[in-house]
CSV table of C-alpha atoms in Angstrom, one decimal:
chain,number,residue,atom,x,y,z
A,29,UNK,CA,0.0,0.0,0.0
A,30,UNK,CA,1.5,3.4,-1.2
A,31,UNK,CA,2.5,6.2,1.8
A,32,UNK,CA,0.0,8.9,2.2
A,33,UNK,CA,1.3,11.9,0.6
A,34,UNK,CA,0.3,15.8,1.9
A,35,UNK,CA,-2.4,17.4,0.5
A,36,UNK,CA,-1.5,21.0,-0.3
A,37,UNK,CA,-3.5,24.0,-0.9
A,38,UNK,CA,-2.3,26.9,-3.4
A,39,UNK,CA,-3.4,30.4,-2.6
A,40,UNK,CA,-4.8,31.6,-5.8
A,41,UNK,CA,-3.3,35.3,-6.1
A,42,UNK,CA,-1.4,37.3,-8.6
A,43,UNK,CA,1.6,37.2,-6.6
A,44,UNK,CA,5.2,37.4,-8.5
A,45,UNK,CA,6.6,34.5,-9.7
A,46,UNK,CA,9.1,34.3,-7.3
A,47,UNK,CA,6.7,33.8,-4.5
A,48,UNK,CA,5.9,30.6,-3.6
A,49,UNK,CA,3.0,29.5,-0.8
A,50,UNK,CA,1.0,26.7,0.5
A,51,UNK,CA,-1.5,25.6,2.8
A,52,UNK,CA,-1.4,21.9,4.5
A,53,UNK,CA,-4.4,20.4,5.2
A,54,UNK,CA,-4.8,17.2,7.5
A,55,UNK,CA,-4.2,14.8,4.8
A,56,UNK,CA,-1.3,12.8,4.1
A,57,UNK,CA,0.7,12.3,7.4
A,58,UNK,CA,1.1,9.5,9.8
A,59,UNK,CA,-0.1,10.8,13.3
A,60,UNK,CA,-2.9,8.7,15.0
A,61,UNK,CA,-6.1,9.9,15.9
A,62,UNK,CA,-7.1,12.2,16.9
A,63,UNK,CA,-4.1,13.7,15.4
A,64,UNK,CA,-4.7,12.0,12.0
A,65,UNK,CA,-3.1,12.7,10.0
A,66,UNK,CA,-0.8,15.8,9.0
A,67,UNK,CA,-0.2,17.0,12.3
A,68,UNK,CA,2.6,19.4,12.2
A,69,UNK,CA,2.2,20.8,15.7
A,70,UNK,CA,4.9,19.3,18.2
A,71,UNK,CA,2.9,20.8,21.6
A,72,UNK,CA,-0.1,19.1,20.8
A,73,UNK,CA,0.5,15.8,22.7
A,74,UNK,CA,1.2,14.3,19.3
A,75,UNK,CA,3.7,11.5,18.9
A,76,UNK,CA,7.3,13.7,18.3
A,77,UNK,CA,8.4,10.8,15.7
A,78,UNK,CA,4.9,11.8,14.1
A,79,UNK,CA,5.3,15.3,13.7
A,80,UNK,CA,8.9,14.8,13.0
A,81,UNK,CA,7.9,12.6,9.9
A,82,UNK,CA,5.4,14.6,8.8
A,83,UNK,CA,7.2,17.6,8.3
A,84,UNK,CA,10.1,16.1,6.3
A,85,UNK,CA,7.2,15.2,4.5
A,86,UNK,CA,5.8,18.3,4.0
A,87,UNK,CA,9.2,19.8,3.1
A,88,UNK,CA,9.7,17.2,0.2
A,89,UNK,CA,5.7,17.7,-0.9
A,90,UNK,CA,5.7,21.0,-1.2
A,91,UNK,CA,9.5,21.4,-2.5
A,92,UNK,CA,10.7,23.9,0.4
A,93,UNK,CA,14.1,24.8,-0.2
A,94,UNK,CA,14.5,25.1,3.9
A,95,UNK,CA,13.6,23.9,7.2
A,96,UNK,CA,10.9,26.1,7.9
A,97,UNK,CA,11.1,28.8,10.8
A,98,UNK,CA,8.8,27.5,13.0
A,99,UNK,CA,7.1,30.2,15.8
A,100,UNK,CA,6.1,29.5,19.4
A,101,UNK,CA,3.1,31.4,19.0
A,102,UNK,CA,1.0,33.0,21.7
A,103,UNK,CA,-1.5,34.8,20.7
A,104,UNK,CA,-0.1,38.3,20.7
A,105,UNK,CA,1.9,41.1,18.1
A,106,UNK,CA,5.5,40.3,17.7
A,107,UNK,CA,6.8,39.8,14.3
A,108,UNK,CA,9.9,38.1,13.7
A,109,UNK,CA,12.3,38.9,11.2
A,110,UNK,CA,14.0,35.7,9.6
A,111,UNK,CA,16.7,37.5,8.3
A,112,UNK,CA,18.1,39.0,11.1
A,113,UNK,CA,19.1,37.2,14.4
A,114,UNK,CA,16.7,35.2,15.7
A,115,UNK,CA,17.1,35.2,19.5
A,116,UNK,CA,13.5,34.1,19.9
A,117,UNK,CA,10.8,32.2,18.1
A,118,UNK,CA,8.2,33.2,20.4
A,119,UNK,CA,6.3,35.4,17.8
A,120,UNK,CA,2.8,35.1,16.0
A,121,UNK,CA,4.6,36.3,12.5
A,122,UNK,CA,7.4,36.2,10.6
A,123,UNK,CA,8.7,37.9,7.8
A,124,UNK,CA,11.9,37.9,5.5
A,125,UNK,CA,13.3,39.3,2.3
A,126,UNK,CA,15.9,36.6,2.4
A,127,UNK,CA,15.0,34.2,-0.5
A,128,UNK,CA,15.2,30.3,0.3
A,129,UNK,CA,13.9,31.3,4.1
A,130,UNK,CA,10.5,30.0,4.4
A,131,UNK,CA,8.0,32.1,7.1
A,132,UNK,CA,5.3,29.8,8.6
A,133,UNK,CA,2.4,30.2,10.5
A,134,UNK,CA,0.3,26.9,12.3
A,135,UNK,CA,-3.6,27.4,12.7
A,136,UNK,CA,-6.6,24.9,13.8
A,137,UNK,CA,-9.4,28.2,13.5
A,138,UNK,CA,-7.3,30.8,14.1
A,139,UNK,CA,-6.6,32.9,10.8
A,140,UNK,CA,-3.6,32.6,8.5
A,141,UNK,CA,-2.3,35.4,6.5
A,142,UNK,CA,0.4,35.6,4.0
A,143,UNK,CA,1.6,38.6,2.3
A,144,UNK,CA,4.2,39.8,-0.3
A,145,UNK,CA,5.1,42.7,-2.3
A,146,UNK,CA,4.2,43.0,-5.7
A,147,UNK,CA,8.5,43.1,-6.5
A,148,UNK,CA,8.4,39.9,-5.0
A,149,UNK,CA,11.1,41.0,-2.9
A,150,UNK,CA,9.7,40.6,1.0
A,151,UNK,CA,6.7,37.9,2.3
A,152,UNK,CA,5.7,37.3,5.5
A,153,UNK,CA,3.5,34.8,7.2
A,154,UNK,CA,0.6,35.7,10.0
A,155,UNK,CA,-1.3,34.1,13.0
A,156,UNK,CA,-4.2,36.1,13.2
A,157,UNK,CA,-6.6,34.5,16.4
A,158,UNK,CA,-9.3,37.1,17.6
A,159,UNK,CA,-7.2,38.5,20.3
A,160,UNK,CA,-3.9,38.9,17.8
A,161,UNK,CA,-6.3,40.8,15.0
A,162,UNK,CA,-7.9,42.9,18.2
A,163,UNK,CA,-4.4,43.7,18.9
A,164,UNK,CA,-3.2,44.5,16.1
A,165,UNK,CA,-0.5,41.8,14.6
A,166,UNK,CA,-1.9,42.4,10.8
A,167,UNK,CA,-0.7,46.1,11.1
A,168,UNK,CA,2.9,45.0,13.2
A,169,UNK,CA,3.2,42.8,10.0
A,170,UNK,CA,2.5,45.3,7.6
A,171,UNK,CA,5.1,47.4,9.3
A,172,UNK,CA,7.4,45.4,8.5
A,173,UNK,CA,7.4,46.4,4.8
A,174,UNK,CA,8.6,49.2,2.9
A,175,UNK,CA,7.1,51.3,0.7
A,176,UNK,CA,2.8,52.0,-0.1
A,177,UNK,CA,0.6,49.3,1.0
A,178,UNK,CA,-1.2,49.3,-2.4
A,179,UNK,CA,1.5,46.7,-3.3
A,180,UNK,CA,1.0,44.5,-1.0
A,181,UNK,CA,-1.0,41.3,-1.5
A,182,UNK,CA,-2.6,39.5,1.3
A,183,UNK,CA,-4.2,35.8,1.2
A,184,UNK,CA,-6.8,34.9,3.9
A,185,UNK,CA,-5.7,31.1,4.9
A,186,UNK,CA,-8.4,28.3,6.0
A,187,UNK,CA,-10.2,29.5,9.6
A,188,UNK,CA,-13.4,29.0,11.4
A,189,UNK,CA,-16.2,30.2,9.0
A,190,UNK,CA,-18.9,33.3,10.1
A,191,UNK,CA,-21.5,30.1,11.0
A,192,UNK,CA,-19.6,28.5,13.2
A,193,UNK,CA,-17.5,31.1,15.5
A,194,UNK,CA,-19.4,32.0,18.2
A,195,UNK,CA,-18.3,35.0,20.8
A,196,UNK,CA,-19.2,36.8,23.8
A,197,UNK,CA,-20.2,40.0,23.3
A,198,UNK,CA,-16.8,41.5,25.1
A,199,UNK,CA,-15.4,40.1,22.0
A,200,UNK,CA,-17.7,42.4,19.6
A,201,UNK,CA,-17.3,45.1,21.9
A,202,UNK,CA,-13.0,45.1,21.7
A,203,UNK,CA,-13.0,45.0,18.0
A,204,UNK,CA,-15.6,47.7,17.5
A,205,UNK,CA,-13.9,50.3,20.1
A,206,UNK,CA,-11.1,50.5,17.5
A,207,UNK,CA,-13.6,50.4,14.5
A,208,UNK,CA,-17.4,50.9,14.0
A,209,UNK,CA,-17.6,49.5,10.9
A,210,UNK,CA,-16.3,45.9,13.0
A,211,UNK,CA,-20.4,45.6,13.8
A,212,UNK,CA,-20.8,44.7,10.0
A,213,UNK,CA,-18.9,41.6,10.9
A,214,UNK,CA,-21.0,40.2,13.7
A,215,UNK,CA,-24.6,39.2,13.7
A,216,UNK,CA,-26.8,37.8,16.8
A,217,UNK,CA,-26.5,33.9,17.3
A,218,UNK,CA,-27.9,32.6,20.4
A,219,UNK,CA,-29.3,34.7,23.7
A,220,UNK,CA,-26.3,36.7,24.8
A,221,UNK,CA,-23.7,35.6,21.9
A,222,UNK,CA,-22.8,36.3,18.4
A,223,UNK,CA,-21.3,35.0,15.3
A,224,UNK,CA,-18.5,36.4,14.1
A,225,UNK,CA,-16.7,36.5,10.9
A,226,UNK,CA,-13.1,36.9,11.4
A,227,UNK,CA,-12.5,37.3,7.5
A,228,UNK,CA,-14.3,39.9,7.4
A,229,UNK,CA,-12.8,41.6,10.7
A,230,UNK,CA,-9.5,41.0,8.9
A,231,UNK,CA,-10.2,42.1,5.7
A,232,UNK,CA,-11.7,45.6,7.1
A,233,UNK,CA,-7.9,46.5,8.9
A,234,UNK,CA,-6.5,45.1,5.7
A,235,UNK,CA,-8.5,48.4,3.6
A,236,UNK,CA,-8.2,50.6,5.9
A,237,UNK,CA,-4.4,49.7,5.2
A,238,UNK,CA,-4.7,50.2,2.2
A,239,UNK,CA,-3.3,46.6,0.8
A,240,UNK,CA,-3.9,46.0,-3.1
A,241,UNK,CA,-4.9,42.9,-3.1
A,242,UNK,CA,-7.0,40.7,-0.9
A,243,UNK,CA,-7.9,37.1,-1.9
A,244,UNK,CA,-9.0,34.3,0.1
A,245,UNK,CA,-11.2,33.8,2.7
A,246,UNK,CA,-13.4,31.0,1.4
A,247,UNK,CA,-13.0,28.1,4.2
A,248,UNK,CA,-14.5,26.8,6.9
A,249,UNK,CA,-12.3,25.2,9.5
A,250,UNK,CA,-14.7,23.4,12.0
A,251,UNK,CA,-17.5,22.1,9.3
A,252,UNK,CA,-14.5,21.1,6.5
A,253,UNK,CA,-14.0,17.8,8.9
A,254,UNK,CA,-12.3,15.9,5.9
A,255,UNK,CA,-9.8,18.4,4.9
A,256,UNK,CA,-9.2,20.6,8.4
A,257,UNK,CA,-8.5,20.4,12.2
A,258,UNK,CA,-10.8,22.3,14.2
A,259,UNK,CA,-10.0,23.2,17.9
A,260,UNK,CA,-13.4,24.5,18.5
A,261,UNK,CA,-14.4,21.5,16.7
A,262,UNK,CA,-12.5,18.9,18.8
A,263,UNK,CA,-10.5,20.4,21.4
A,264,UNK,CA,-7.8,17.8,21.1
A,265,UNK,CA,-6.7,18.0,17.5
A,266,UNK,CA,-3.8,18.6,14.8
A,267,UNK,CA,-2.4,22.0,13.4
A,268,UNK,CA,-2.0,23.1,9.9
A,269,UNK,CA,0.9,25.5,8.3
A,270,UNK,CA,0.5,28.1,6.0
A,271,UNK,CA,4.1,28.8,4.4
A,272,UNK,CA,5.2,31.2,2.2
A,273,UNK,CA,9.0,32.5,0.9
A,274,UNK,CA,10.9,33.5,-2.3
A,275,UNK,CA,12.4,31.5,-4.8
């Protein structure tokens, strides 16, 4: 019987032939349940040989020309620079101008974002949970390029869908003390909740950046069972990476 092999998603965006990206998805790895079976996270509780396997898989799949640099993320702002010295990987986004690096970001709901210029020439890879967006780690990312933001390209990554992301209402109220317009992205679910949808709370900071291009956004982590882990879904579950880096 032939070894699974990693099912890859390629963001469709008019990004410069030297800029390469892809999504995993759980398909194609070894871990067990309920890990099965692309896991790619090693603080899960997954099997290490698992993970280890499945990312030398992942790197032969998708054809990185590195190890990726993989983040300790936590839910907050900082943005590392791969091409600098890295001193720490606790960060919730990376970004390089350093071709052959490869910037990657793991999600199970939360929102991935990648980003380039339009010379190809800097990309950068983001974590966006509720509290990271609220806080601001799109705009610490887009700080981290030079130039007008009109030629930049962002690519909204597979994350819970606006059906299935249910929130207190102190999470409406945070995102629309920094911007009215947030309300457009939340509508009531049950008594004393709300559904919100974080593509379109992402793609609001992303214009009132100014960013060229915005693609994506067309996933739904938590009712996609086949192809995604969910942690609002199962709780104890897998990670996917979105990767991105120059040729």
């Amino acid at each position: 019987m032939p070894e699974p092999i990693p099912e890859l998603l390629i963001p469709v965006w008019p990004a410069p032939a030297a800029v390469h990206a892809v999504i995993s998805t759980r398909v194609g790895g070894v871990s067990l349940p309920p890990f099965d079976s692309l896991n790619l996270a090693d603080h899960v509780g997954d099997d290490p040989a698992a993970v280890a396997e499945n990312r030398k898989r992942l790197e032969v799949v998708a054809r990185l020309p590195a190890t990726p640099i993989w983040l300790n993320q936590v839910h907050g702002t900082r943005v590392l620079d791969c091409a600098g010295s890295v001193t720490s990987r606790e960060a919730d986004a990376s970004v390089t101008s350093q071709p052959g690096q490869v910037c990657v970001v793991m999600t199970a709901d939360c929102l991935p974002v990648l980003f380039c210029n339009r010379a190809g020439s800097r990309v950068a890879a983001v974590h966006a949970g509720w509290r990271g967006l609220a806080d601001g780690v799109i705009e610490a990312a887009l700080a981290g390029f030079e130039g007008p933001a009109d030629q930049l390209l962002a690519w909204l990554g597979p994350a819970i869908g606006p059906d299935a992301f249910e929130v207190g209402p102190e999470v409406r109220e945070r995102f629309l003390q920094d911007d009215p317009q947030a309300a457009s992205a939340f509508h009531p679910g049950r008594p004393g909740h709300w559904l919100a949808d974080i593509y379109r709370l992402a793609r609001l900071r992303l214009e009132r950046a100014g960013v060229g291009f915005i693609g994506g956004g067309d996933y739904c982590t938590v009712t996609d069972i086949k192809r995604f882990f969910s942690y609002r879904r199962d709780g104890v579950t897998g990670r996917m990476a979105s990767l991105i880096w120059i040729e």
